Amino acid sequence: MIQSIEKSWVTPREHTPDAGLYGGKGASLMTMAAMGIPVPMGFILPIGYEKPLFACHGDDLKAHSTFPSSSEHPSPFPLDIETALSTLEQKLGSYLGDPDRPLFLSVRSGGAISMPGMMDTFLNIGLVPKTCPALAERLGLSLAQTESLYIQQHKDWENSWSTLPDLSNPRLLIQDPKIHLWQAIQAVWHSWNSPRALAYRQHHNLQNDGGSAVIIQAMVFGNASGRSGTGVLFTRRPDTGENTLFGEFLPHAQGEDLVSGAVTPQPLSDLSDYAPKIFEELCHYARTLEHAQGDMQDIEFTFENDTLWILQTRSGKRTANATFRIAYDRVMADESTREQSLTSIDPMTIDGLLHPQLTQPNGLLSIARGLATSPGAAIGRLTFDPEAVTPDSILLLRETSAEDVPAMLMAKGVVTLRGGMTSHAAVIMRSIGKPCISGLENAAITPNGLEINGHVFPIGTTVTMDGTAGILFDGPGTIETPSFSFQTTEVLSWADEVRSLTVYANADTPEDILRAMTWGADGIGLCRTEHMMFQTQRLRLMQQFILAPTADWRNHALLELETLHQHDLLALLRAANSKRLIVRLLDPPLHEFLPTSQEEKSLLARHWDQSLQDIERCIEKRSETNPMMGQRGCRLGLAFPELYAMQIRALFGAMDQAVADGLSPDCGVMIPLVAHVKELETLRTLFYSLNPGLRRVNFGVMIETPRAALIADALAQWVDFISFGTNDLTQMTWGLSRDDSNPITQTYHALGIADPFYAVDTMGVGQLMEWACTRAKTVNPNIAISVCGEHAANPRNIGFFHRIGIGSVSCSPWALPRVRLAAAKAVLSHDGSSPQGADCVVATGVKEESRL
Ligand code: PEP
Ligand code: MG
């Protein structure tokens, strides 16, 4: 139903208007009108209003160029728009196209989520030759000036309406402002699908369905003849969060003049001299609105002949530091509770304080875009060869593999041509907090360098990568490293008091564990032990174990590995300082340990005093057509029980040593990629045979295959905990390779399907998880349940995990602050908000004390 914007007509004050229906802007106008704040009168066509019109006319409004408003007077609009317009005219005492008392209208878009500047806006509807004299008088212009404004305006309208199906219509030439209004309304609807709006939604991962409300309001003129002007203010400083009004205004101007930047505005403080009464009212409304909305506001205003109008209010964009300062200050000033402040914070904001950020992309030439898979910014020289990486390099490869890890650790950032959110490069770079861009579009690595759309960027080119936005720039940008303020630390501690989810980190080096502890990890929920095997000496021994021709050689390799592994695990236990450490036994397909380059293979041949052919034959014997579904995970442990036994013994040895050092190690061991209960039973027997009840170590299983989820009850009876490996679970459930998903997820985006490796797929993977949680608890009520896939790092998934009864999540150290905030929000919102909304599975799980 069409909604009016006028005090006596709006929804009662205690009832918040629905932004999903009236758009953010429309809802805020309704709220302000209800509060008695002066907003120009008007009406709103809600989101979806046009759907039945399009449906009736085969997606073509052209077929429906007039609507009967009464039998005598056909109208360009449907009847209810006609009625809303004439009601507005009567209330205001001015009429569209009336030469004596003309009404001028603005027509604006209003999406449920703001897309600044992406959709069309039309001003001065009602300006036709016969209304020019009245407008000239109102604006203090000559008739000739107003007529030329009309001519210009009319040209602009025709240009932007020319893409509408109806616009070859000669009626446009008729100077009927009602037809103009109808064209403007349609143009706003069409602009929802304009290329820039589509690109904006794709970039911000927003859904394409929905559409825009259309907000039609009486014009107020900041460029009117008397004391008039326009401006924007923030109720607190958006850069620092300081509690002082901050803004700008322009006398004798309209909002567009301010936005275009054509004229330099004056600081808001000058308004107190120019229009003291307006300034005083503005201060009052600013405070009132911040109080009512419970957040810092960004307010647009206009004053015409000493009358103030508020055109829009919304939560103001602010820097990450300002976000936490405002949240903290509002609580200290009793303007909000801790819970309200926590609820108002977007958990992603805190990432802006963890990584170097690009401060000034203006002036930098963007080379290409890709997926923003690890945030932060870096400047460095393009390097295409892992062997040639220096600490100054941006490493650019088709994709990365385990062999590249040393180079990745050294480089400032990594860019890959392939891969998605859970690709090797993305996982590694997120875990070490350096930027990564994956799936670089339209790019190829050629012998001459990086080739993009015919341009070649040779080795050594200085580039800036913005991993937060997924953009690669030519040349050096300006980068700033922010830091945590006292207020940020305080707000995080409030989140810890509220949250019920335990938050662990995924880490496999002492440095990562120490960082994780600094950022509030409750322990380590996933230590991927294979990452500990890629240091040269360990990798050689792994290769020896896998490829050696004799049992003797293999056993020898294992013995040496055990000593080194024990040493490494002890270092982890010391860093964890008696907090929980969950060690996952080796998981990757064997090929990840094997050399790929000729150089590496030759090196190995020389090292073992074998021929290159012999080495190649051994490697060939181990090769698999589809390694991600081959000899990996627990199958590795079943094929080579001595490998897992080596790891278990090394852990026990490290624990004993840690106890001797005065620590109280709290460890768990988990088995990856299980599909059958016999696999788990076999490896459990191995585990307990090496630890006949002496040490307290939890034994767990990862749920990473759909079958494991379905038989979670059978698995649960054998373990202390389960941990969902949602990367593999998503890969296996969707039959979609996590390393090759990028082009497919792009196609999916166009179809409105969210990237399942980023937003947990609540309809599919989520159902499996919920099923597994419920079933596991029926046989083992004390079982601890965790999620350690990359999904745990996405705040949008946390509510869902919380709701289905997950007790802990484990994410990269760099994601900890945001996940701690999201876990608090999950408790406060009680909504289990899911990234796919209506698809969300309704939770039945009971909250549990996490044992993990
Ligand atoms: C997973 O699959 O979600 C997981 C944590 O294991 P990995 O990413 O190491 O395969
Ligand atoms: Mg996995």
Coordinates of C-alpha atoms in Angstrom, one line a residue, residues 518-730:
T518 CA 46.6 -11.7 22.2
W519 CA 43.4 -11.4 20.2
G520 CA 41.4 -13.3 22.8
A521 CA 41.4 -16.9 21.6
D522 CA 40.0 -19.4 24.1
G523 CA 42.4 -21.9 22.7
I524 CA 43.4 -23.5 19.4
G525 CA 40.6 -25.4 17.7
L526 CA 42.5 -26.6 14.7
C527 CA 46.2 -27.2 14.2
R528 CA 46.7 -28.4 10.7
T529 CA 49.8 -30.5 11.3
E530 CA 50.6 -30.8 7.6
H531 CA 51.6 -27.1 7.7
M532 CA 54.2 -28.1 10.2
M533 CA 55.7 -30.5 7.6
F534 CA 56.6 -28.0 4.9
Q535 CA 59.7 -26.7 6.4
T536 CA 62.5 -28.1 4.1
Q537 CA 64.0 -30.7 6.5
R538 CA 60.6 -32.0 7.5
L539 CA 59.3 -32.0 3.9
R540 CA 62.3 -34.1 2.8
L541 CA 61.6 -36.6 5.5
M542 CA 57.9 -36.7 4.4
Q543 CA 59.0 -37.2 0.8
Q544 CA 61.3 -40.0 1.9
F545 CA 58.5 -41.7 3.8
I546 CA 56.2 -41.5 0.9
L547 CA 58.6 -42.4 -1.9
A548 CA 61.3 -44.5 -0.4
P549 CA 61.8 -47.8 -2.1
T550 CA 62.5 -49.8 1.1
A551 CA 60.8 -50.1 4.5
D552 CA 64.1 -49.3 6.1
W553 CA 64.3 -45.9 4.5
R554 CA 60.7 -45.2 5.5
N555 CA 61.1 -46.2 9.1
H556 CA 64.2 -44.1 9.3
A557 CA 62.4 -41.1 8.0
L558 CA 59.6 -41.6 10.5
L559 CA 62.0 -41.8 13.4
E560 CA 63.6 -38.5 12.5
L561 CA 60.2 -36.9 11.8
E562 CA 58.9 -38.0 15.2
T563 CA 61.7 -36.1 17.0
L564 CA 61.2 -33.0 14.9
H565 CA 57.4 -33.2 15.2
Q566 CA 57.6 -33.6 19.0
H567 CA 59.9 -30.5 19.1
D568 CA 57.4 -28.5 17.0
L569 CA 54.4 -29.6 19.0
L570 CA 56.1 -28.8 22.3
A571 CA 56.7 -25.2 21.0
L572 CA 52.9 -25.0 20.2
L573 CA 52.0 -26.3 23.7
R574 CA 54.3 -23.7 25.3
A575 CA 52.7 -20.9 23.2
A576 CA 49.2 -22.2 24.1
N577 CA 50.2 -22.0 27.7
S578 CA 47.8 -24.6 29.0
K579 CA 44.9 -23.5 26.9
R580 CA 43.2 -26.0 24.7
L581 CA 45.1 -27.3 21.6
I582 CA 43.4 -29.5 19.1
V583 CA 45.8 -31.3 16.8
R584 CA 44.4 -32.6 13.6
L585 CA 46.3 -35.6 12.2
L586 CA 47.7 -35.3 8.7
D587 CA 45.0 -34.6 6.1
P588 CA 46.3 -33.6 2.6
P589 CA 46.5 -35.8 -0.4
L590 CA 50.0 -37.1 -0.7
H591 CA 50.8 -35.3 -3.9
E592 CA 50.9 -32.0 -1.9
F593 CA 54.1 -33.3 -0.3
L594 CA 55.7 -34.3 -3.5
P595 CA 57.9 -32.2 -5.7
T596 CA 56.4 -30.7 -8.9
S597 CA 59.1 -28.8 -10.6
Q598 CA 61.9 -30.5 -12.5
E599 CA 64.4 -28.6 -10.3
E600 CA 62.9 -30.0 -7.1
K601 CA 62.8 -33.5 -8.5
S602 CA 66.4 -33.3 -9.7
L603 CA 67.4 -32.1 -6.2
L604 CA 65.7 -35.0 -4.6
A605 CA 67.3 -37.5 -7.1
R606 CA 70.8 -36.1 -6.3
H607 CA 70.0 -36.2 -2.5
W608 CA 69.0 -39.8 -2.7
D609 CA 71.6 -40.8 -5.3
Q610 CA 68.9 -42.0 -7.6
S611 CA 68.1 -41.2 -11.2
L612 CA 65.6 -38.6 -12.1
Q613 CA 63.5 -41.3 -13.9
D614 CA 63.4 -43.4 -10.7
I615 CA 62.1 -40.4 -8.8
E616 CA 59.5 -39.6 -11.5
R617 CA 58.4 -43.2 -11.5
C618 CA 57.8 -43.1 -7.7
I619 CA 55.9 -39.9 -8.0
E620 CA 53.8 -41.3 -10.8
K621 CA 52.9 -44.3 -8.7
R622 CA 51.5 -42.0 -6.1
S623 CA 49.5 -39.8 -8.5
E624 CA 45.8 -39.7 -8.3
T625 CA 43.2 -38.5 -10.9
N626 CA 41.1 -36.7 -8.2
P627 CA 43.4 -36.3 -5.2
M628 CA 40.8 -34.3 -3.2
M629 CA 38.7 -37.4 -3.1
G630 CA 41.6 -39.8 -2.9
Q631 CA 44.1 -40.9 -0.4
R632 CA 43.7 -38.1 2.1
G633 CA 42.3 -37.5 5.5
C634 CA 41.8 -40.6 7.6
R635 CA 42.5 -42.7 4.6
L636 CA 46.1 -41.6 4.8
G637 CA 46.1 -42.9 8.4
L638 CA 44.5 -46.1 7.4
A639 CA 47.0 -46.7 4.5
F640 CA 49.9 -45.6 6.7
P641 CA 49.0 -46.2 10.3
E642 CA 52.7 -45.8 11.2
L643 CA 52.4 -42.1 10.0
Y644 CA 49.5 -41.4 12.4
A645 CA 51.2 -43.4 15.2
M646 CA 54.3 -41.2 14.7
Q647 CA 52.2 -38.1 15.2
I648 CA 50.3 -39.4 18.2
R649 CA 53.6 -40.5 19.9
A650 CA 55.1 -37.1 19.1
L651 CA 52.2 -35.3 20.7
F652 CA 52.3 -37.5 23.8
G653 CA 56.0 -36.9 24.1
A654 CA 55.5 -33.2 23.8
M655 CA 52.7 -33.3 26.4
D656 CA 55.0 -35.1 28.9
Q657 CA 57.7 -32.6 28.3
A658 CA 55.2 -29.7 28.8
V659 CA 54.1 -31.2 32.1
A660 CA 57.7 -31.5 33.1
D661 CA 58.0 -27.7 32.3
G662 CA 55.1 -27.0 34.7
L663 CA 52.4 -26.6 32.1
S664 CA 49.0 -28.4 32.2
P665 CA 48.5 -29.2 28.5
D666 CA 44.9 -29.6 27.4
C667 CA 45.0 -31.4 24.1
G668 CA 42.7 -33.0 21.7
V669 CA 43.4 -35.1 18.6
M670 CA 41.0 -35.2 15.7
I671 CA 40.7 -37.4 12.7
P672 CA 39.9 -35.7 9.3
L673 CA 37.6 -36.7 6.5
V674 CA 35.9 -39.7 8.0
A675 CA 33.1 -41.3 6.1
H676 CA 32.6 -44.7 7.7
V677 CA 32.4 -45.6 11.4
K678 CA 35.0 -48.4 10.9
E679 CA 37.5 -45.9 9.8
L680 CA 37.0 -44.0 13.0
E681 CA 37.0 -47.2 15.2
T682 CA 40.3 -48.4 13.6
L683 CA 42.1 -45.1 14.2
R684 CA 40.6 -44.8 17.7
T685 CA 42.0 -48.2 18.6
L686 CA 45.4 -47.1 17.3
F687 CA 45.1 -43.8 19.4
Y688 CA 44.2 -45.6 22.6
S689 CA 46.8 -48.4 22.1
L690 CA 49.4 -45.7 22.2
N691 CA 47.9 -44.0 25.3
P692 CA 46.6 -46.7 27.5
G693 CA 44.6 -44.3 29.7
L694 CA 47.6 -42.5 31.0
R695 CA 47.1 -39.0 29.7
R696 CA 43.9 -37.0 29.4
V697 CA 43.5 -36.3 25.8
N698 CA 40.2 -35.7 24.0
F699 CA 39.6 -37.8 20.9
G700 CA 37.5 -36.3 18.2
V701 CA 36.3 -36.6 14.6
M702 CA 35.9 -34.1 11.9
I703 CA 32.6 -34.1 10.0
E704 CA 33.6 -33.2 6.5
T705 CA 31.7 -35.6 4.3
P706 CA 28.0 -35.7 3.9
R707 CA 28.0 -39.3 5.0
A708 CA 29.8 -38.5 8.2
A709 CA 27.0 -35.9 8.9
L710 CA 24.3 -38.4 8.3
I711 CA 25.8 -41.0 10.6
A712 CA 26.9 -38.6 13.2
D713 CA 25.2 -40.6 15.9
A714 CA 27.2 -43.7 15.1
L715 CA 30.4 -41.6 15.1
A716 CA 29.5 -39.7 18.3
Q717 CA 29.6 -42.7 20.5
W718 CA 33.3 -43.1 19.9
V719 CA 34.5 -39.5 20.5
D720 CA 34.6 -36.7 22.9
F721 CA 34.0 -34.0 20.3
I722 CA 33.2 -33.4 16.7
S723 CA 34.4 -30.5 14.6
F724 CA 32.7 -29.6 11.3
G725 CA 35.2 -29.0 8.5
T726 CA 32.8 -26.9 6.5
N727 CA 35.2 -26.3 3.7
D728 CA 35.3 -30.0 2.7
L729 CA 31.7 -30.5 3.8
T730 CA 30.6 -27.8 1.4

